[in-house]
Structure formats: C-alpha cells, structure tokens
PDB file of C-alpha atoms and ligand atoms in Angstrom:
ATOM      1  CA  UNK A   1    -101.898 -21.784 -55.223  1.00  0.00           C
ATOM      2  CA  UNK A   2    -101.954 -20.289 -58.716  1.00  0.00           C
ATOM      3  CA  UNK A   3     -99.857 -21.903 -61.472  1.00  0.00           C
ATOM      4  CA  UNK A   4     -97.554 -18.920 -61.717  1.00  0.00           C
ATOM      5  CA  UNK A   5     -96.870 -18.917 -57.975  1.00  0.00           C
ATOM      6  CA  UNK A   6     -96.064 -22.607 -58.104  1.00  0.00           C
ATOM      7  CA  UNK A   7     -93.678 -21.975 -60.993  1.00  0.00           C
ATOM      8  CA  UNK A   8     -92.019 -19.079 -59.155  1.00  0.00           C
ATOM      9  CA  UNK A   9     -91.297 -21.374 -56.231  1.00  0.00           C
ATOM     10  CA  UNK A  10     -89.941 -24.151 -58.465  1.00  0.00           C
ATOM     11  CA  UNK A  11     -87.581 -21.739 -60.234  1.00  0.00           C
ATOM     12  CA  UNK A  12     -86.416 -20.276 -56.943  1.00  0.00           C
ATOM     13  CA  UNK A  13     -85.802 -23.758 -55.511  1.00  0.00           C
ATOM     14  CA  UNK A  14     -83.715 -24.738 -58.528  1.00  0.00           C
ATOM     15  CA  UNK A  15     -81.439 -21.682 -58.291  1.00  0.00           C
ATOM     16  CA  UNK A  16     -81.198 -22.061 -54.501  1.00  0.00           C
ATOM     17  CA  UNK A  17     -79.912 -25.624 -54.839  1.00  0.00           C
ATOM     18  CA  UNK A  18     -76.588 -24.106 -55.928  1.00  0.00           C
ATOM     19  CA  UNK A  19     -75.662 -26.839 -58.388  1.00  0.00           C
ATOM     20  CA  UNK A  20     -71.825 -27.002 -58.436  1.00  0.00           C
ATOM     21  CA  UNK A  21     -71.714 -27.001 -62.258  1.00  0.00           C
ATOM     22  CA  UNK A  22     -73.293 -23.584 -62.670  1.00  0.00           C
ATOM     23  CA  UNK A  23     -71.454 -20.311 -63.299  1.00  0.00           C
ATOM     24  CA  UNK A  24     -70.354 -18.193 -60.381  1.00  0.00           C
ATOM     25  CA  UNK A  25     -72.698 -15.374 -61.294  1.00  0.00           C
ATOM     26  CA  UNK A  26     -75.877 -17.535 -61.113  1.00  0.00           C
ATOM     27  CA  UNK A  27     -76.918 -15.946 -57.802  1.00  0.00           C
ATOM     28  CA  UNK A  28     -76.487 -12.480 -59.275  1.00  0.00           C
ATOM     29  CA  UNK A  29     -78.374 -13.598 -62.384  1.00  0.00           C
ATOM     30  CA  UNK A  30     -81.348 -14.929 -60.468  1.00  0.00           C
ATOM     31  CA  UNK A  31     -81.811 -11.916 -58.219  1.00  0.00           C
ATOM     32  CA  UNK A  32     -80.642  -9.108 -60.479  1.00  0.00           C
ATOM     33  CA  UNK A  33     -81.612 -10.431 -63.871  1.00  0.00           C
ATOM     34  CA  UNK A  34     -84.266 -13.175 -63.906  1.00  0.00           C
ATOM     35  CA  UNK A  35     -86.517 -11.418 -61.386  1.00  0.00           C
ATOM     36  CA  UNK A  36     -86.014  -8.084 -63.158  1.00  0.00           C
ATOM     37  CA  UNK A  37     -86.974  -9.651 -66.500  1.00  0.00           C
ATOM     38  CA  UNK A  38     -90.062 -11.168 -64.836  1.00  0.00           C
ATOM     39  CA  UNK A  39     -91.107  -7.749 -63.530  1.00  0.00           C
ATOM     40  CA  UNK A  40     -90.460  -6.085 -66.868  1.00  0.00           C
ATOM     41  CA  UNK A  41     -92.476  -8.826 -68.585  1.00  0.00           C
ATOM     42  CA  UNK A  42     -95.405  -8.245 -66.243  1.00  0.00           C
ATOM     43  CA  UNK A  43     -95.384  -4.470 -66.865  1.00  0.00           C
ATOM     44  CA  UNK A  44     -95.133  -4.946 -70.636  1.00  0.00           C
ATOM     45  CA  UNK A  45     -97.854  -7.608 -70.644  1.00  0.00           C
ATOM     46  CA  UNK A  46    -100.213  -5.197 -68.883  1.00  0.00           C
ATOM     47  CA  UNK A  47     -99.302  -2.364 -71.224  1.00  0.00           C
ATOM     48  CA  UNK A  48     -99.708  -4.354 -74.449  1.00  0.00           C
ATOM     49  CA  UNK A  49    -102.553  -6.582 -73.317  1.00  0.00           C
ATOM     50  CA  UNK A  50    -100.769  -9.906 -73.329  1.00  0.00           C
ATOM     51  CA  UNK A  51    -101.177 -12.790 -70.859  1.00  0.00           C
ATOM     52  CA  UNK A  52     -99.394 -11.729 -67.665  1.00  0.00           C
ATOM     53  CA  UNK A  53     -99.099 -15.314 -66.456  1.00  0.00           C
ATOM     54  CA  UNK A  54     -97.479 -16.595 -69.661  1.00  0.00           C
ATOM     55  CA  UNK A  55     -95.211 -13.560 -69.946  1.00  0.00           C
ATOM     56  CA  UNK A  56     -93.975 -13.892 -66.362  1.00  0.00           C
ATOM     57  CA  UNK A  57     -93.530 -17.650 -66.784  1.00  0.00           C
ATOM     58  CA  UNK A  58     -91.455 -17.204 -69.954  1.00  0.00           C
ATOM     59  CA  UNK A  59     -89.295 -14.632 -68.174  1.00  0.00           C
ATOM     60  CA  UNK A  60     -88.677 -16.853 -65.139  1.00  0.00           C
ATOM     61  CA  UNK A  61     -87.707 -19.754 -67.388  1.00  0.00           C
ATOM     62  CA  UNK A  62     -85.499 -17.985 -69.930  1.00  0.00           C
ATOM     63  CA  UNK A  63     -81.999 -19.460 -69.743  1.00  0.00           C
ATOM     64  CA  UNK A  64     -83.104 -21.549 -66.733  1.00  0.00           C
ATOM     65  CA  UNK A  65     -80.196 -23.937 -67.384  1.00  0.00           C
ATOM     66  CA  UNK A  66     -78.039 -21.220 -65.745  1.00  0.00           C
ATOM     67  CA  UNK A  67     -79.218 -22.787 -62.470  1.00  0.00           C
ATOM     68  CA  UNK A  68     -77.478 -26.089 -63.253  1.00  0.00           C
ATOM     69  CA  UNK A  69     -74.689 -25.456 -65.785  1.00  0.00           C
ATOM     70  CA  UNK A  70     -72.360 -22.879 -67.332  1.00  0.00           C
ATOM     71  CA  UNK A  71     -73.737 -20.644 -70.088  1.00  0.00           C
ATOM     72  CA  UNK A  72     -70.900 -21.584 -72.463  1.00  0.00           C
ATOM     73  CA  UNK A  73     -71.834 -25.294 -72.585  1.00  0.00           C
ATOM     74  CA  UNK A  74     -73.097 -26.238 -76.066  1.00  0.00           C
ATOM     75  CA  UNK A  75     -76.278 -27.925 -74.801  1.00  0.00           C
ATOM     76  CA  UNK A  76     -77.270 -24.994 -72.526  1.00  0.00           C
ATOM     77  CA  UNK A  77     -80.243 -24.024 -74.690  1.00  0.00           C
ATOM     78  CA  UNK A  78     -81.452 -27.600 -75.078  1.00  0.00           C
ATOM     79  CA  UNK A  79     -81.305 -28.153 -71.309  1.00  0.00           C
ATOM     80  CA  UNK A  80     -83.094 -24.843 -70.697  1.00  0.00           C
ATOM     81  CA  UNK A  81     -85.999 -25.995 -72.847  1.00  0.00           C
ATOM     82  CA  UNK A  82     -86.078 -29.400 -71.179  1.00  0.00           C
ATOM     83  CA  UNK A  83     -86.172 -27.929 -67.659  1.00  0.00           C
ATOM     84  CA  UNK A  84     -88.745 -25.321 -68.710  1.00  0.00           C
ATOM     85  CA  UNK A  85     -91.070 -28.019 -70.053  1.00  0.00           C
ATOM     86  CA  UNK A  86     -90.749 -30.041 -66.862  1.00  0.00           C
ATOM     87  CA  UNK A  87     -91.379 -27.099 -64.533  1.00  0.00           C
ATOM     88  CA  UNK A  88     -94.352 -25.806 -66.550  1.00  0.00           C
ATOM     89  CA  UNK A  89     -95.849 -29.290 -66.375  1.00  0.00           C
ATOM     90  CA  UNK A  90     -95.219 -29.499 -62.643  1.00  0.00           C
ATOM     91  CA  UNK A  91     -96.895 -26.111 -62.190  1.00  0.00           C
ATOM     92  CA  UNK A  92     -99.966 -27.343 -64.133  1.00  0.00           C
ATOM     93  CA  UNK A  93     -99.718 -24.925 -67.058  1.00  0.00           C
ATOM     94  CA  UNK A  94    -102.028 -25.679 -69.991  1.00  0.00           C
ATOM     95  CA  UNK A  95    -100.623 -27.370 -73.101  1.00  0.00           C
ATOM     96  CA  UNK A  96    -101.271 -24.283 -75.259  1.00  0.00           C
ATOM     97  CA  UNK A  97     -99.398 -22.013 -72.886  1.00  0.00           C
ATOM     98  CA  UNK A  98     -96.510 -24.464 -72.643  1.00  0.00           C
ATOM     99  CA  UNK A  99     -96.260 -24.565 -76.420  1.00  0.00           C
ATOM    100  CA  UNK A 100     -96.091 -20.767 -76.787  1.00  0.00           C
ATOM    101  CA  UNK A 101     -93.399 -20.510 -74.127  1.00  0.00           C
ATOM    102  CA  UNK A 102     -91.328 -23.541 -75.079  1.00  0.00           C
ATOM    103  CA  UNK A 103     -91.631 -23.415 -78.890  1.00  0.00           C
ATOM    104  CA  UNK A 104     -91.414 -19.670 -79.435  1.00  0.00           C
ATOM    105  CA  UNK A 105     -90.616 -17.408 -76.482  1.00  0.00           C
ATOM    106  CA  UNK A 106     -87.674 -19.339 -75.025  1.00  0.00           C
ATOM    107  CA  UNK A 107     -85.834 -20.473 -78.176  1.00  0.00           C
ATOM    108  CA  UNK A 108     -86.066 -17.077 -79.929  1.00  0.00           C
ATOM    109  CA  UNK A 109     -85.704 -14.634 -77.045  1.00  0.00           C
ATOM    110  CA  UNK A 110     -82.067 -13.977 -77.964  1.00  0.00           C
ATOM    111  CA  UNK A 111     -82.999 -12.825 -81.513  1.00  0.00           C
ATOM    112  CA  UNK A 112     -79.766 -14.332 -82.832  1.00  0.00           C
ATOM    113  CA  UNK A 113     -79.071 -13.884 -86.559  1.00  0.00           C
ATOM    114  CA  UNK A 114     -82.144 -11.671 -86.818  1.00  0.00           C
ATOM    115  CA  UNK A 115     -84.532 -14.543 -86.026  1.00  0.00           C
ATOM    116  CA  UNK A 116     -87.196 -13.103 -83.732  1.00  0.00           C
ATOM    117  CA  UNK A 117     -90.080 -14.576 -81.730  1.00  0.00           C
ATOM    118  CA  UNK A 118     -93.436 -14.602 -83.516  1.00  0.00           C
ATOM    119  CA  UNK A 119     -95.877 -14.696 -80.614  1.00  0.00           C
ATOM    120  CA  UNK A 120     -96.757 -11.748 -78.407  1.00  0.00           C
ATOM    121  CA  UNK A 121     -95.485 -13.605 -75.344  1.00  0.00           C
ATOM    122  CA  UNK A 122     -92.203 -14.122 -77.187  1.00  0.00           C
ATOM    123  CA  UNK A 123     -91.994 -10.423 -78.083  1.00  0.00           C
ATOM    124  CA  UNK A 124     -92.692  -9.496 -74.466  1.00  0.00           C
ATOM    125  CA  UNK A 125     -89.871 -11.785 -73.316  1.00  0.00           C
ATOM    126  CA  UNK A 126     -87.255 -10.519 -75.773  1.00  0.00           C
ATOM    127  CA  UNK A 127     -88.199  -6.927 -74.921  1.00  0.00           C
ATOM    128  CA  UNK A 128     -88.196  -7.584 -71.161  1.00  0.00           C
ATOM    129  CA  UNK A 129     -84.778  -9.250 -71.421  1.00  0.00           C
ATOM    130  CA  UNK A 130     -83.306  -6.388 -73.463  1.00  0.00           C
ATOM    131  CA  UNK A 131     -84.685  -3.808 -71.016  1.00  0.00           C
ATOM    132  CA  UNK A 132     -83.141  -5.729 -68.126  1.00  0.00           C
ATOM    133  CA  UNK A 133     -79.770  -5.570 -69.918  1.00  0.00           C
ATOM    134  CA  UNK A 134     -80.083  -1.892 -70.797  1.00  0.00           C
ATOM    135  CA  UNK A 135     -81.715  -0.433 -67.690  1.00  0.00           C
ATOM    136  CA  UNK A 136     -79.743  -2.186 -64.944  1.00  0.00           C
ATOM    137  CA  UNK A 137     -76.011  -2.514 -64.318  1.00  0.00           C
ATOM    138  CA  UNK A 138     -75.969  -5.728 -66.410  1.00  0.00           C
ATOM    139  CA  UNK A 139     -73.348  -4.438 -68.870  1.00  0.00           C
ATOM    140  CA  UNK A 140     -71.290  -2.837 -66.125  1.00  0.00           C
ATOM    141  CA  UNK A 141     -71.408  -6.077 -64.115  1.00  0.00           C
ATOM    142  CA  UNK A 142     -70.544  -8.301 -67.090  1.00  0.00           C
ATOM    143  CA  UNK A 143     -67.633  -6.076 -68.118  1.00  0.00           C
ATOM    144  CA  UNK A 144     -66.320  -5.803 -64.544  1.00  0.00           C
ATOM    145  CA  UNK A 145     -66.420  -9.603 -64.252  1.00  0.00           C
ATOM    146  CA  UNK A 146     -64.514 -10.296 -67.434  1.00  0.00           C
ATOM    147  CA  UNK A 147     -61.029  -9.612 -66.026  1.00  0.00           C
ATOM    148  CA  UNK A 148     -59.605 -12.585 -67.883  1.00  0.00           C
ATOM    149  CA  UNK A 149     -60.754 -11.093 -71.210  1.00  0.00           C
ATOM    150  CA  UNK A 150     -58.904  -8.499 -73.247  1.00  0.00           C
ATOM    151  CA  UNK A 151     -60.263  -4.972 -73.774  1.00  0.00           C
ATOM    152  CA  UNK A 152     -60.745  -5.870 -77.422  1.00  0.00           C
ATOM    153  CA  UNK A 153     -62.840  -8.874 -76.520  1.00  0.00           C
ATOM    154  CA  UNK A 154     -65.084  -6.769 -74.269  1.00  0.00           C
ATOM    155  CA  UNK A 155     -65.467  -4.126 -76.950  1.00  0.00           C
ATOM    156  CA  UNK A 156     -66.412  -6.723 -79.540  1.00  0.00           C
ATOM    157  CA  UNK A 157     -68.861  -8.424 -77.190  1.00  0.00           C
ATOM    158  CA  UNK A 158     -70.644  -5.161 -76.382  1.00  0.00           C
ATOM    159  CA  UNK A 159     -70.557  -4.025 -80.025  1.00  0.00           C
ATOM    160  CA  UNK A 160     -72.469  -7.183 -80.983  1.00  0.00           C
ATOM    161  CA  UNK A 161     -74.811  -7.532 -78.033  1.00  0.00           C
ATOM    162  CA  UNK A 162     -75.879  -3.953 -77.401  1.00  0.00           C
ATOM    163  CA  UNK A 163     -77.408  -3.222 -80.851  1.00  0.00           C
ATOM    164  CA  UNK A 164     -79.065  -6.655 -80.794  1.00  0.00           C
ATOM    165  CA  UNK A 165     -80.702  -5.746 -77.482  1.00  0.00           C
ATOM    166  CA  UNK A 166     -81.816  -2.366 -78.754  1.00  0.00           C
ATOM    167  CA  UNK A 167     -82.821  -2.995 -82.379  1.00  0.00           C
ATOM    168  CA  UNK A 168     -83.757  -6.686 -82.511  1.00  0.00           C
ATOM    169  CA  UNK A 169     -84.964  -7.666 -79.058  1.00  0.00           C
ATOM    170  CA  UNK A 170     -87.084  -4.617 -78.250  1.00  0.00           C
ATOM    171  CA  UNK A 171     -90.169  -5.502 -80.264  1.00  0.00           C
ATOM    172  CA  UNK A 172     -92.178  -2.329 -79.623  1.00  0.00           C
ATOM    173  CA  UNK A 173     -91.170   0.962 -81.283  1.00  0.00           C
ATOM    174  CA  UNK A 174     -92.392   3.145 -78.437  1.00  0.00           C
ATOM    175  CA  UNK A 175     -90.376   1.132 -75.911  1.00  0.00           C
ATOM    176  CA  UNK A 176     -87.293   1.462 -78.115  1.00  0.00           C
ATOM    177  CA  UNK A 177     -87.787   5.207 -78.235  1.00  0.00           C
ATOM    178  CA  UNK A 178     -88.021   5.371 -74.433  1.00  0.00           C
ATOM    179  CA  UNK A 179     -84.746   3.439 -74.109  1.00  0.00           C
ATOM    180  CA  UNK A 180     -82.748   5.368 -76.712  1.00  0.00           C
ATOM    181  CA  UNK A 181     -80.873   7.657 -74.352  1.00  0.00           C
ATOM    182  CA  UNK A 182     -79.575   4.821 -72.189  1.00  0.00           C
ATOM    183  CA  UNK A 183     -78.614   2.807 -75.274  1.00  0.00           C
ATOM    184  CA  UNK A 184     -76.546   5.679 -76.656  1.00  0.00           C
ATOM    185  CA  UNK A 185     -74.940   6.239 -73.280  1.00  0.00           C
ATOM    186  CA  UNK A 186     -73.843   2.582 -73.032  1.00  0.00           C
ATOM    187  CA  UNK A 187     -72.695   2.541 -76.651  1.00  0.00           C
ATOM    188  CA  UNK A 188     -70.504   5.586 -76.079  1.00  0.00           C
ATOM    189  CA  UNK A 189     -69.111   4.121 -72.870  1.00  0.00           C
ATOM    190  CA  UNK A 190     -68.024   0.729 -74.214  1.00  0.00           C
ATOM    191  CA  UNK A 191     -67.464   0.974 -77.954  1.00  0.00           C
TER     192      UNK A 191
HETATM  193 FE1  FE2 B   1     -80.774 -15.455 -73.094  1.00  0.00          FE
HETATM  194 FE1  FE2 B   2     -81.663 -12.779 -69.964  1.00  0.00          FE
END
C-alpha cells in the first residue's frame, strides 16, 4: 500500500472512532470538508506542479484534532500537529515531507494575522482550504448551525473570515480570479 493510502485510512479511522469530546459537526467536517480539501489539493498540486502526495497528506491532516476535541479548545492546534506527526510516521512518510507538512503547511494554513505558508505544499493547502470554504455550502452550513449566536456575531465572523479566505489563503492570483464571483456573492449575502 502506498504511504498516502495508508494515511487516508488512518485519518478515516480516527474520525470514525467518534471520540465523545469532539464537536457535533465532526462527521460533516470529515465528509464535506476534509475530503473536499484533499481533492482540491490534488487538483491544485497537478496544476501547479507540486507533490500530490504531500499536498493530499497536508489536506487530510489539517485541523485533524477535530476528530478528538472541540475546535475552541486552546490546545487544538498543538494537538493537531502532534497527531499529524504520529500519523505521518505511521504511514512511513519521509522526514523531509513530514517537516514541510508539520512545520509549514499545517501551522500556517489559516493565514492568521497575515502570516502565510512559505512552501508550495503550504500554499496548496491554504488555497485548497479556502476553495473548500468558498465553493461548497461551508458558510451556509456554519451560519445555519450557529443558532445560539447573534446576527451580529455571525456578521462579524463572516466579515473576518471571508476576506481572509479570498485574499490571504488563496495563494495563486489566477485561482483568486476564478473564485471572485462566488466571493462577492457570499460577501453580499452575509455582510
Ligand atoms: Fe483550519
Ligand atoms: Fe479547513
């Protein structure tokens, strides 16, 4: 079995264990987000000549702690990195590949405070993640599932996240151009 197939199985197994501490939407996230990001990453890797295996692996492992804990927990990112390292090792990924994924792609995929990934694999991941947010019903789903939040809170959340997805996380100008219409549609709908 190839390394990436082994990793795919390990990630699937972890989500399927249904850890009681995880958020309710973890099942939705795995099927409708993680696998979408992995597909996007593969397409982008082919298009921009980047390692498909590393790009898919980074996508499968981004925010992997969602499988075992709630997103809001302060150590969510730290645990994500820890699990990612373990699973990459178990799937026999090379040290160099592990370093790119664990030291750059995973920690910087969110492009928070304008800090962006430096490696191509990292750029593929942040772009693939943003496209998964923009081109699926991610925003619709998140807003519909925030009943306990005020309209103002939702508006603020989208106003912060949406431009970050579009301007910071999409690392390729031509991809940003292709996504512009959908971005403007979502922006008009929620802000
Ligand atoms: Fe994330
Ligand atoms: Fe994501």
